[in-house]
Amino acid sequence: MALCGKSWLANEGSKHLCLLFWFSLNVGLFWKTFLLYYHGPQYYYLHQMLGLGLCISRASASVLNVNCSLILLPMCRILLAFLRGSQKVASRKTRRLLDKSKTFHVTCGVTICVFSGLHVAAHLVNVLNFSMNYTEEFLALNAASYRGEDPRKLLFTTVPGLTGVLMVLVLFLMCTASTYAIRLSDYDIFWYTHNLFFVFYVLLMVHVSGGVLKYQINLEEHPPGCFHPNTSLQEDIPVPGSFEEPFPEYSPEAFPPEPEQFVEKNFVGICTEEPKFQSHFPETWLWISGPLCLYCAERLYRYFRSNKPVTIVSVISHPCNVLELRMRKENFKARPGQYIILHCPRASALESHPFTLTMCPTDTKATFGVHLKIVGDWTERFQDLLLLHSRQNTEILPNFHQRNYPKVYVDGPFGSPSEESLNYEVSLCVAGGIGVTPFASILNTLLYVSPTHLKPFSQ
Amino acid sequence: MGRIEWAMWANEQALASGLILVAGGIVAVAAQFKGWPFAAYSIAAGVFVCLLEYPRGKRKKGSTMERCGQKYLTAVVKIFGPVTRNYYVRAILHAALAVPAGFLLSTILGTACLAIASAIYLLAAIRGEEWNPIEQKKPPERPPVGGGTIKQPPSMPPPRPPVETRKKQPLEEAAQENPIPVTSEAE
């Protein structure tokens, strides 16, 4: 039993610890933001107008900020491959966490969907309240132009409203195309809709620049709920239950009141001036700019690195519809277990497909190879393009330089969990069919690398 | 992009839109917003759309993942024959169902999502796709082995050649050249 627990802790413990950390980060942010808008004096008048909808919408927005920034990190494949490869940077346990990067991405995605639903619901209530609780006292605070303005007009004619609606529709498309059934049957739909994420981020950055929700900046001169000698405040705004008694006995020693105490003790002071409101700085820009820049930099790097076509050395047909493709590329280095993404414009202009390397380039041999199983339409077209040309030219020009192979571009290599097999004393590798490809590259490495570097195992 | 089956994606979208309609409708009815009859309608429409879209149609190529417990609803949807098989009908039906929910703020998103699903169904219908029910496969009857004359498993092992011819070939005469010396595990 003790061994079971110890082994669980060693294998699964760090993964669950990370998840717990992420979960508590989200819960903490939600709670902190909720309390800020519920009790914060700078939001006193806004809270009176909008009620609970304000707090829930802002709290869910802060959770969305975190998740929209974290969701990009597992997709930075070059960075992950680098972390996997450098044994000095990360310990074996940390590297094992990288195996769960896709699951983390999915978790963040689901959280974004759920909290977007909450955010939208809360903001719809806010829109209704902006319209119903239009205040003549603090005109700057209003989003509506007059009392009782159609909330749908507010939704579709303001910048945050319109971008919000468009973002929900983009999220809906991305979400429905990412279900397991769709990915299994029509991966293309998933891939093309998921690339809409860029539209989503652009809309997000415009959405937060709207500046509809404002906070009060002159709290010293105008403590919220203070007594104005000439007019009485809060005549038109319906007062929530906790603020039933805003004007108790006027106590001179309470001026200026501490913001955290005023709600409970209901101290008021004299207003020296009207409240002034200002829009927030878009916090979301700070959250998402880092990961977004990192991701864009990575995509650019991948694009420039994969722009040079590879030289196809040979094409071998194996039984059971398997094709082996051997290639050469300058400055291409890969470790056993990694995979590459092949792009052949003649087969398809938009599609590119990942394949595990079955043979990695070594110090003496620069050739690397992949084994492909011909299953779908892209692999069939690719096979036709490769074999047709070799068949055509066999009788006339046997020299491989003369063969008219289609141009193939290689993106990668990227890391995978099977890279770790050589870092353990004992590795048990189980695979079937085309799944044997990562282990083929490991076996090839064992054959060609000197035994002093690795310990080869029999059987 | 030649072999994408759009109907499957439209089906997921319609199911999600149905749920969004139900959620928006419940909120509006519970809070008794102005115009809540629209919300009551959207709950009914949402439930109907969910029931119609729950059974997944059969894919043209390959096997289809069934949703949990969908065979009961498949039987019901199958009864309507060409009305549920044709995707033009579904596209028009979803478009029509979506319109009344657009008048209320809380169900307006359900309208937008159902409208998108209707558009994708129209695309699927134009490409000639159809809803075919996933039939329950009966386990195939195994034909009796040997024409039905063999009733019991064999009791004696099959005849083997004599002992001398069964000796294994020594390792030095093996055909393959091993780069790393291997030791044989003698039986």
PDB file of C-alpha atoms in Angstrom, chain A residues 2 13 15 62 71 74 79 139 155 181 245 260 265 285 287 301 309 312 316 321 343 345 433:
ATOM      1  CA  ALA A   2       2.834   2.312   0.855  1.00  0.00           C
ATOM      2  CA  GLY A  13       1.521  13.784  -7.968  1.00  0.00           C
ATOM      3  CA  LYS A  15       0.458  16.693 -12.446  1.00  0.00           C
ATOM      4  CA  SER A  62     -10.517  38.155 -14.650  1.00  0.00           C
ATOM      5  CA  ILE A  71      -4.078  28.613 -23.188  1.00  0.00           C
ATOM      6  CA  PRO A  74       0.995  24.675 -24.504  1.00  0.00           C
ATOM      7  CA  LEU A  79       9.571  25.987 -26.724  1.00  0.00           C
ATOM      8  CA  LEU A 139     -24.188  61.180 -16.423  1.00  0.00           C
ATOM      9  CA  LEU A 155     -25.709  45.515 -27.095  1.00  0.00           C
ATOM     10  CA  ALA A 181     -16.444  13.054 -32.432  1.00  0.00           C
ATOM     11  CA  GLU A 245     -29.230  53.753   5.568  1.00  0.00           C
ATOM     12  CA  GLU A 260     -13.058  49.636   3.979  1.00  0.00           C
ATOM     13  CA  LYS A 265     -20.195  51.790   9.891  1.00  0.00           C
ATOM     14  CA  TRP A 285      -3.717  43.701 -22.844  1.00  0.00           C
ATOM     15  CA  TRP A 287      -2.262  39.527 -19.608  1.00  0.00           C
ATOM     16  CA  TYR A 301      10.349  31.182 -36.667  1.00  0.00           C
ATOM     17  CA  PRO A 309      12.142  22.344 -49.377  1.00  0.00           C
ATOM     18  CA  ILE A 312      13.873  13.472 -51.236  1.00  0.00           C
ATOM     19  CA  ILE A 316      10.083   2.829 -50.617  1.00  0.00           C
ATOM     20  CA  ASN A 321      -0.114   0.300 -47.509  1.00  0.00           C
ATOM     21  CA  HIS A 343       3.534  20.025 -46.153  1.00  0.00           C
ATOM     22  CA  PRO A 345       1.615  22.096 -51.825  1.00  0.00           C
ATOM     23  CA  GLY A 433       0.908  -1.413 -36.413  1.00  0.00           C
TER      24      GLY A 433
END
